PDB file of C-alpha atoms and ligand atoms in Angstrom:
ATOM      1  CA  MET A   1      45.091 -20.433   5.910  1.00  0.00           C
ATOM      2  CA  THR A   2      44.744 -22.003   2.514  1.00  0.00           C
ATOM      3  CA  ARG A   3      41.372 -22.866   0.987  1.00  0.00           C
ATOM      4  CA  LEU A   4      41.613 -24.657  -2.296  1.00  0.00           C
ATOM      5  CA  LEU A   5      39.217 -26.462  -4.671  1.00  0.00           C
ATOM      6  CA  LEU A   6      40.209 -28.983  -7.440  1.00  0.00           C
ATOM      7  CA  ILE A   7      37.859 -29.284 -10.372  1.00  0.00           C
ATOM      8  CA  GLY A   8      38.040 -31.291 -13.531  1.00  0.00           C
ATOM      9  CA  PRO A   9      36.481 -34.243 -15.328  1.00  0.00           C
ATOM     10  CA  PRO A  10      36.379 -37.789 -13.930  1.00  0.00           C
ATOM     11  CA  GLY A  11      39.811 -39.291 -14.636  1.00  0.00           C
ATOM     12  CA  ALA A  12      41.739 -36.056 -14.649  1.00  0.00           C
ATOM     13  CA  GLY A  13      43.582 -37.181 -11.538  1.00  0.00           C
ATOM     14  CA  LYS A  14      41.940 -35.029  -8.939  1.00  0.00           C
ATOM     15  CA  GLY A  15      42.189 -37.620  -6.102  1.00  0.00           C
ATOM     16  CA  THR A  16      45.895 -38.351  -6.873  1.00  0.00           C
ATOM     17  CA  GLN A  17      46.829 -34.699  -6.948  1.00  0.00           C
ATOM     18  CA  ALA A  18      44.625 -33.811  -3.895  1.00  0.00           C
ATOM     19  CA  ALA A  19      46.549 -36.326  -1.731  1.00  0.00           C
ATOM     20  CA  ARG A  20      49.937 -34.771  -2.743  1.00  0.00           C
ATOM     21  CA  LEU A  21      48.761 -31.203  -2.357  1.00  0.00           C
ATOM     22  CA  ALA A  22      47.316 -31.932   1.043  1.00  0.00           C
ATOM     23  CA  GLU A  23      50.742 -33.096   2.189  1.00  0.00           C
ATOM     24  CA  ALA A  24      52.470 -30.148   0.479  1.00  0.00           C
ATOM     25  CA  TYR A  25      50.253 -27.496   1.975  1.00  0.00           C
ATOM     26  CA  LEU A  26      49.522 -29.149   5.315  1.00  0.00           C
ATOM     27  CA  ILE A  27      45.700 -29.113   4.766  1.00  0.00           C
ATOM     28  CA  PRO A  28      43.198 -32.027   4.695  1.00  0.00           C
ATOM     29  CA  ALA A  29      42.082 -33.156   1.320  1.00  0.00           C
ATOM     30  CA  ILE A  30      38.319 -33.563   1.417  1.00  0.00           C
ATOM     31  CA  SER A  31      36.817 -35.736  -1.186  1.00  0.00           C
ATOM     32  CA  THR A  32      33.021 -36.196  -1.433  1.00  0.00           C
ATOM     33  CA  GLY A  33      33.586 -39.229  -3.647  1.00  0.00           C
ATOM     34  CA  ASP A  34      35.808 -40.831  -1.046  1.00  0.00           C
ATOM     35  CA  ILE A  35      33.270 -40.018   1.816  1.00  0.00           C
ATOM     36  CA  PHE A  36      30.454 -41.447  -0.218  1.00  0.00           C
ATOM     37  CA  ARG A  37      32.445 -44.553  -1.131  1.00  0.00           C
ATOM     38  CA  SER A  38      33.352 -45.150   2.517  1.00  0.00           C
ATOM     39  CA  ASN A  39      29.664 -44.839   3.545  1.00  0.00           C
ATOM     40  CA  VAL A  40      28.646 -47.285   0.797  1.00  0.00           C
ATOM     41  CA  LYS A  41      31.283 -49.796   2.046  1.00  0.00           C
ATOM     42  CA  ASN A  42      30.195 -49.420   5.737  1.00  0.00           C
ATOM     43  CA  GLU A  43      26.592 -49.582   4.624  1.00  0.00           C
ATOM     44  CA  THR A  44      25.540 -46.496   6.576  1.00  0.00           C
ATOM     45  CA  GLU A  45      22.164 -44.805   5.972  1.00  0.00           C
ATOM     46  CA  LEU A  46      23.912 -42.138   3.799  1.00  0.00           C
ATOM     47  CA  GLY A  47      25.699 -44.956   1.904  1.00  0.00           C
ATOM     48  CA  LYS A  48      22.385 -46.832   1.203  1.00  0.00           C
ATOM     49  CA  LYS A  49      20.909 -43.671  -0.119  1.00  0.00           C
ATOM     50  CA  ALA A  50      23.923 -42.682  -2.246  1.00  0.00           C
ATOM     51  CA  LYS A  51      24.769 -46.114  -3.785  1.00  0.00           C
ATOM     52  CA  ALA A  52      22.270 -46.234  -6.668  1.00  0.00           C
ATOM     53  CA  TYR A  53      23.166 -42.707  -7.867  1.00  0.00           C
ATOM     54  CA  MET A  54      26.903 -43.460  -7.863  1.00  0.00           C
ATOM     55  CA  ASP A  55      26.593 -46.754  -9.632  1.00  0.00           C
ATOM     56  CA  ALA A  56      24.657 -45.053 -12.345  1.00  0.00           C
ATOM     57  CA  GLY A  57      27.230 -42.254 -12.553  1.00  0.00           C
ATOM     58  CA  ASP A  58      24.732 -39.570 -11.472  1.00  0.00           C
ATOM     59  CA  ASN A  59      25.315 -36.906  -8.899  1.00  0.00           C
ATOM     60  CA  VAL A  60      24.079 -37.798  -5.455  1.00  0.00           C
ATOM     61  CA  PRO A  61      21.230 -35.393  -4.587  1.00  0.00           C
ATOM     62  CA  ASP A  62      22.400 -31.868  -3.329  1.00  0.00           C
ATOM     63  CA  SER A  63      20.450 -32.282  -0.165  1.00  0.00           C
ATOM     64  CA  LEU A  64      22.609 -35.237   0.929  1.00  0.00           C
ATOM     65  CA  THR A  65      25.937 -33.776  -0.277  1.00  0.00           C
ATOM     66  CA  ASN A  66      25.503 -30.363   1.185  1.00  0.00           C
ATOM     67  CA  ASP A  67      24.650 -31.675   4.698  1.00  0.00           C
ATOM     68  CA  LEU A  68      27.729 -33.972   4.575  1.00  0.00           C
ATOM     69  CA  ILE A  69      30.128 -31.241   3.574  1.00  0.00           C
ATOM     70  CA  ARG A  70      28.858 -28.763   6.143  1.00  0.00           C
ATOM     71  CA  HIS A  71      29.661 -31.240   8.817  1.00  0.00           C
ATOM     72  CA  ARG A  72      33.031 -32.140   7.361  1.00  0.00           C
ATOM     73  CA  LEU A  73      34.164 -28.444   7.055  1.00  0.00           C
ATOM     74  CA  ALA A  74      33.070 -27.873  10.693  1.00  0.00           C
ATOM     75  CA  GLU A  75      35.611 -30.449  11.908  1.00  0.00           C
ATOM     76  CA  PRO A  76      38.700 -29.115  13.735  1.00  0.00           C
ATOM     77  CA  ASP A  77      41.267 -30.083  10.996  1.00  0.00           C
ATOM     78  CA  ALA A  78      39.473 -28.079   8.402  1.00  0.00           C
ATOM     79  CA  GLN A  79      39.825 -24.802  10.466  1.00  0.00           C
ATOM     80  CA  ALA A  80      43.349 -24.291   9.127  1.00  0.00           C
ATOM     81  CA  GLY A  81      42.267 -24.621   5.520  1.00  0.00           C
ATOM     82  CA  PHE A  82      41.296 -27.458   3.216  1.00  0.00           C
ATOM     83  CA  LEU A  83      41.485 -28.742  -0.342  1.00  0.00           C
ATOM     84  CA  LEU A  84      38.117 -29.789  -1.696  1.00  0.00           C
ATOM     85  CA  ASP A  85      38.088 -32.468  -4.353  1.00  0.00           C
ATOM     86  CA  GLY A  86      34.890 -33.324  -6.064  1.00  0.00           C
ATOM     87  CA  TYR A  87      32.789 -30.558  -4.410  1.00  0.00           C
ATOM     88  CA  PRO A  88      31.097 -28.348  -5.359  1.00  0.00           C
ATOM     89  CA  ARG A  89      29.936 -30.047  -8.732  1.00  0.00           C
ATOM     90  CA  THR A  90      26.508 -28.214  -9.190  1.00  0.00           C
ATOM     91  CA  GLU A  91      25.416 -24.558  -8.986  1.00  0.00           C
ATOM     92  CA  ASP A  92      23.473 -25.350  -5.935  1.00  0.00           C
ATOM     93  CA  GLN A  93      26.542 -26.697  -4.225  1.00  0.00           C
ATOM     94  CA  VAL A  94      28.414 -23.491  -5.102  1.00  0.00           C
ATOM     95  CA  ARG A  95      25.753 -21.477  -3.382  1.00  0.00           C
ATOM     96  CA  GLU A  96      25.826 -23.692  -0.423  1.00  0.00           C
ATOM     97  CA  LEU A  97      29.654 -23.536  -0.076  1.00  0.00           C
ATOM     98  CA  ASP A  98      29.502 -19.691  -0.508  1.00  0.00           C
ATOM     99  CA  ASP A  99      26.946 -19.449   2.252  1.00  0.00           C
ATOM    100  CA  PHE A 100      29.016 -21.639   4.575  1.00  0.00           C
ATOM    101  CA  LEU A 101      32.243 -19.722   3.949  1.00  0.00           C
ATOM    102  CA  GLU A 102      30.579 -16.321   4.160  1.00  0.00           C
ATOM    103  CA  GLY A 103      29.192 -17.494   7.518  1.00  0.00           C
ATOM    104  CA  HIS A 104      32.713 -18.049   8.622  1.00  0.00           C
ATOM    105  CA  GLY A 105      33.995 -14.785   7.210  1.00  0.00           C
ATOM    106  CA  ALA A 106      36.050 -16.844   4.690  1.00  0.00           C
ATOM    107  CA  ALA A 107      36.312 -17.358   1.000  1.00  0.00           C
ATOM    108  CA  LEU A 108      38.159 -19.737  -1.396  1.00  0.00           C
ATOM    109  CA  ASP A 109      41.712 -18.604  -2.251  1.00  0.00           C
ATOM    110  CA  LEU A 110      41.964 -20.440  -5.572  1.00  0.00           C
ATOM    111  CA  VAL A 111      40.241 -22.983  -7.760  1.00  0.00           C
ATOM    112  CA  ILE A 112      42.529 -25.242  -9.663  1.00  0.00           C
ATOM    113  CA  GLU A 113      41.055 -26.648 -12.886  1.00  0.00           C
ATOM    114  CA  LEU A 114      42.767 -29.805 -14.044  1.00  0.00           C
ATOM    115  CA  VAL A 115      42.463 -29.719 -17.861  1.00  0.00           C
ATOM    116  CA  ALA A 116      42.368 -33.020 -19.639  1.00  0.00           C
ATOM    117  CA  ASP A 117      41.121 -34.272 -23.133  1.00  0.00           C
ATOM    118  CA  PRO A 118      38.009 -36.586 -22.826  1.00  0.00           C
ATOM    119  CA  ASP A 119      39.605 -39.397 -24.800  1.00  0.00           C
ATOM    120  CA  VAL A 120      42.558 -39.367 -22.440  1.00  0.00           C
ATOM    121  CA  VAL A 121      40.313 -39.467 -19.315  1.00  0.00           C
ATOM    122  CA  VAL A 122      38.186 -42.322 -20.748  1.00  0.00           C
ATOM    123  CA  ALA A 123      41.385 -44.369 -21.355  1.00  0.00           C
ATOM    124  CA  ARG A 124      42.622 -43.685 -17.741  1.00  0.00           C
ATOM    125  CA  LEU A 125      39.349 -44.742 -16.299  1.00  0.00           C
ATOM    126  CA  ARG A 126      39.282 -47.932 -18.376  1.00  0.00           C
ATOM    127  CA  LYS A 127      42.689 -48.787 -16.900  1.00  0.00           C
ATOM    128  CA  ARG A 128      41.527 -47.923 -13.384  1.00  0.00           C
ATOM    129  CA  ALA A 129      38.387 -50.168 -13.941  1.00  0.00           C
ATOM    130  CA  SER A 130      40.618 -53.139 -14.639  1.00  0.00           C
ATOM    131  CA  GLU A 131      42.976 -52.324 -11.793  1.00  0.00           C
ATOM    132  CA  GLN A 132      40.609 -51.266  -8.971  1.00  0.00           C
ATOM    133  CA  GLY A 133      37.225 -52.552 -10.005  1.00  0.00           C
ATOM    134  CA  ARG A 134      35.415 -49.340  -9.013  1.00  0.00           C
ATOM    135  CA  SER A 135      31.815 -50.044  -9.824  1.00  0.00           C
ATOM    136  CA  ASP A 136      31.297 -46.762 -11.562  1.00  0.00           C
ATOM    137  CA  ASP A 137      34.298 -47.170 -13.911  1.00  0.00           C
ATOM    138  CA  ASP A 138      32.394 -49.369 -16.401  1.00  0.00           C
ATOM    139  CA  GLU A 139      32.581 -47.900 -19.912  1.00  0.00           C
ATOM    140  CA  THR A 140      28.848 -46.810 -20.230  1.00  0.00           C
ATOM    141  CA  VAL A 141      28.899 -45.312 -16.791  1.00  0.00           C
ATOM    142  CA  VAL A 142      32.088 -43.506 -17.452  1.00  0.00           C
ATOM    143  CA  ARG A 143      30.608 -41.857 -20.591  1.00  0.00           C
ATOM    144  CA  HIS A 144      27.715 -40.834 -18.552  1.00  0.00           C
ATOM    145  CA  ARG A 145      29.692 -39.379 -15.744  1.00  0.00           C
ATOM    146  CA  LEU A 146      31.466 -37.282 -18.364  1.00  0.00           C
ATOM    147  CA  ASP A 147      28.138 -36.034 -19.680  1.00  0.00           C
ATOM    148  CA  VAL A 148      27.087 -35.191 -16.098  1.00  0.00           C
ATOM    149  CA  TYR A 149      30.360 -33.391 -15.689  1.00  0.00           C
ATOM    150  CA  ARG A 150      29.857 -31.384 -18.878  1.00  0.00           C
ATOM    151  CA  GLN A 151      26.305 -30.500 -18.068  1.00  0.00           C
ATOM    152  CA  GLN A 152      26.411 -29.768 -14.287  1.00  0.00           C
ATOM    153  CA  THR A 153      29.993 -29.106 -13.318  1.00  0.00           C
ATOM    154  CA  GLU A 154      31.799 -27.585 -16.235  1.00  0.00           C
ATOM    155  CA  PRO A 155      29.648 -24.304 -16.023  1.00  0.00           C
ATOM    156  CA  LEU A 156      31.135 -23.776 -12.483  1.00  0.00           C
ATOM    157  CA  ILE A 157      34.496 -23.061 -14.119  1.00  0.00           C
ATOM    158  CA  ASP A 158      33.146 -19.845 -15.702  1.00  0.00           C
ATOM    159  CA  VAL A 159      31.685 -18.884 -12.340  1.00  0.00           C
ATOM    160  CA  TYR A 160      35.010 -19.108 -10.587  1.00  0.00           C
ATOM    161  CA  ASP A 161      36.884 -17.558 -13.560  1.00  0.00           C
ATOM    162  CA  ALA A 162      34.605 -14.566 -13.310  1.00  0.00           C
ATOM    163  CA  ARG A 163      35.594 -14.340  -9.677  1.00  0.00           C
ATOM    164  CA  ARG A 164      39.190 -14.258 -10.688  1.00  0.00           C
ATOM    165  CA  VAL A 165      40.161 -17.234  -8.619  1.00  0.00           C
ATOM    166  CA  LEU A 166      40.521 -19.827 -11.297  1.00  0.00           C
ATOM    167  CA  VAL A 167      43.915 -21.286 -12.305  1.00  0.00           C
ATOM    168  CA  ARG A 168      44.157 -23.773 -15.215  1.00  0.00           C
ATOM    169  CA  VAL A 169      46.622 -26.534 -15.190  1.00  0.00           C
ATOM    170  CA  ASP A 170      47.291 -29.072 -17.863  1.00  0.00           C
ATOM    171  CA  ALA A 171      46.553 -32.539 -16.391  1.00  0.00           C
ATOM    172  CA  LEU A 172      48.521 -34.428 -19.011  1.00  0.00           C
ATOM    173  CA  GLY A 173      51.882 -35.809 -18.210  1.00  0.00           C
ATOM    174  CA  SER A 174      53.420 -37.571 -15.218  1.00  0.00           C
ATOM    175  CA  ILE A 175      51.984 -37.297 -11.792  1.00  0.00           C
ATOM    176  CA  ASP A 176      55.042 -35.439 -10.599  1.00  0.00           C
ATOM    177  CA  ASP A 177      54.938 -33.043 -13.512  1.00  0.00           C
ATOM    178  CA  VAL A 178      51.287 -32.152 -12.825  1.00  0.00           C
ATOM    179  CA  THR A 179      51.945 -31.618  -9.178  1.00  0.00           C
ATOM    180  CA  ALA A 180      54.891 -29.341  -9.954  1.00  0.00           C
ATOM    181  CA  ARG A 181      52.766 -27.415 -12.423  1.00  0.00           C
ATOM    182  CA  ILE A 182      50.000 -26.940  -9.746  1.00  0.00           C
ATOM    183  CA  VAL A 183      52.615 -25.762  -7.028  1.00  0.00           C
ATOM    184  CA  ARG A 184      54.074 -23.356  -9.557  1.00  0.00           C
ATOM    185  CA  ALA A 185      50.738 -22.000 -10.537  1.00  0.00           C
ATOM    186  CA  LEU A 186      49.616 -21.492  -6.889  1.00  0.00           C
ATOM    187  CA  ALA A 187      52.952 -19.767  -6.109  1.00  0.00           C
ATOM    188  CA  ASP A 188      52.419 -17.483  -9.050  1.00  0.00           C
ATOM    189  CA  ARG A 189      49.017 -16.527  -7.674  1.00  0.00           C
ATOM    190  CA  GLY A 190      50.325 -15.833  -4.153  1.00  0.00           C
ATOM    191  CA  VAL A 191      49.728 -19.168  -2.460  1.00  0.00           C
ATOM    192  CA  PRO A 192      53.206 -20.354  -1.525  1.00  0.00           C
ATOM    193  CA  GLN A 193      53.940 -23.673  -0.016  1.00  0.00           C
ATOM    194  CA  PRO A 194      54.342 -23.461   3.762  1.00  0.00           C
TER     195      PRO A 194
HETATM  196  P1  ADP B 201      34.882 -38.776 -10.337  1.00  0.00           P
HETATM  197  O1  ADP B 201      34.960 -37.294 -10.263  1.00  0.00           O
HETATM  198  O2  ADP B 201      36.185 -39.449 -10.821  1.00  0.00           O
HETATM  199  O3  ADP B 201      33.737 -39.222 -11.110  1.00  0.00           O
HETATM  200  P2  ADP B 201      34.365 -38.962  -7.539  1.00  0.00           P
HETATM  201  O4  ADP B 201      35.013 -39.832  -6.609  1.00  0.00           O
HETATM  202  O5  ADP B 201      34.614 -37.476  -7.345  1.00  0.00           O
HETATM  203  O6  ADP B 201      34.783 -39.467  -8.945  1.00  0.00           O
HETATM  204  O7  ADP B 201      32.742 -39.162  -7.387  1.00  0.00           O
HETATM  205  C1  ADP B 201      32.212 -40.443  -7.534  1.00  0.00           C
HETATM  206  C2  ADP B 201      30.599 -40.354  -7.467  1.00  0.00           C
HETATM  207  O8  ADP B 201      30.252 -39.912  -6.161  1.00  0.00           O
HETATM  208  C3  ADP B 201      30.032 -39.417  -8.411  1.00  0.00           C
HETATM  209  O9  ADP B 201      29.768 -39.945  -9.711  1.00  0.00           O
HETATM  210  C4  ADP B 201      28.729 -39.019  -7.647  1.00  0.00           C
HETATM  211  O10 ADP B 201      27.778 -40.042  -7.726  1.00  0.00           O
HETATM  212  C5  ADP B 201      29.273 -39.093  -6.167  1.00  0.00           C
HETATM  213  N1  ADP B 201      29.637 -37.697  -5.783  1.00  0.00           N
HETATM  214  C6  ADP B 201      30.886 -37.261  -5.485  1.00  0.00           C
HETATM  215  N2  ADP B 201      30.877 -35.949  -5.103  1.00  0.00           N
HETATM  216  C7  ADP B 201      29.612 -35.449  -5.246  1.00  0.00           C
HETATM  217  C8  ADP B 201      29.031 -34.167  -5.115  1.00  0.00           C
HETATM  218  N3  ADP B 201      29.733 -33.119  -4.776  1.00  0.00           N
HETATM  219  N4  ADP B 201      27.755 -34.118  -5.475  1.00  0.00           N
HETATM  220  C9  ADP B 201      26.937 -35.188  -5.803  1.00  0.00           C
HETATM  221  N5  ADP B 201      27.513 -36.446  -5.916  1.00  0.00           N
HETATM  222  C10 ADP B 201      28.873 -36.560  -5.742  1.00  0.00           C
END
């Protein structure tokens, strides 16, 4: 049973690493950003509510996000563990996740912080904007997403550090190097690859 969480600024490579770690640890990667984007694409009720916030680079309201994650974590494939990417990103979401896990007699094993310099992440997102055309990768929106991250999500790092579950990993370098660093850091903290 492995319960992990990836945290870091937009552009740090969470989605890329999450997919690789899911494979390596045989757990589903659960990305709230991906779930929202697929809802927007399919024009669901949730997607319609979330779209304006996402396009502006703001967090979708906690009420919508918490509901969604409760349902997702209750699905069968998440019972053997999971890797959360992009959730929690506010203190309210931390409380919600704590409640949910406590209710199941569970807790997070480790929180992986992907550490990246803001200039580097802005450059990466600029590249992604030209390659993938994600509507929230426009330069002004990117800057705003970084501000939102700093204000609402960065404080969570101290919360998890105080709980002694935080591992910091340098997010610069090749994708393979970063994955290898994470795998090593997890092994050092008693979470070996299956
Ligand atoms: P990034 O971290 O690179 O900005 P994500 O794919 O994680 O990208 O998120 C994209 C957008 O989806 C966010 O800007 C926000 O609007 C919304 N979102 C994703 N996860 C959450 C969450 N946990 N709470 C609120 N909004 C979220």
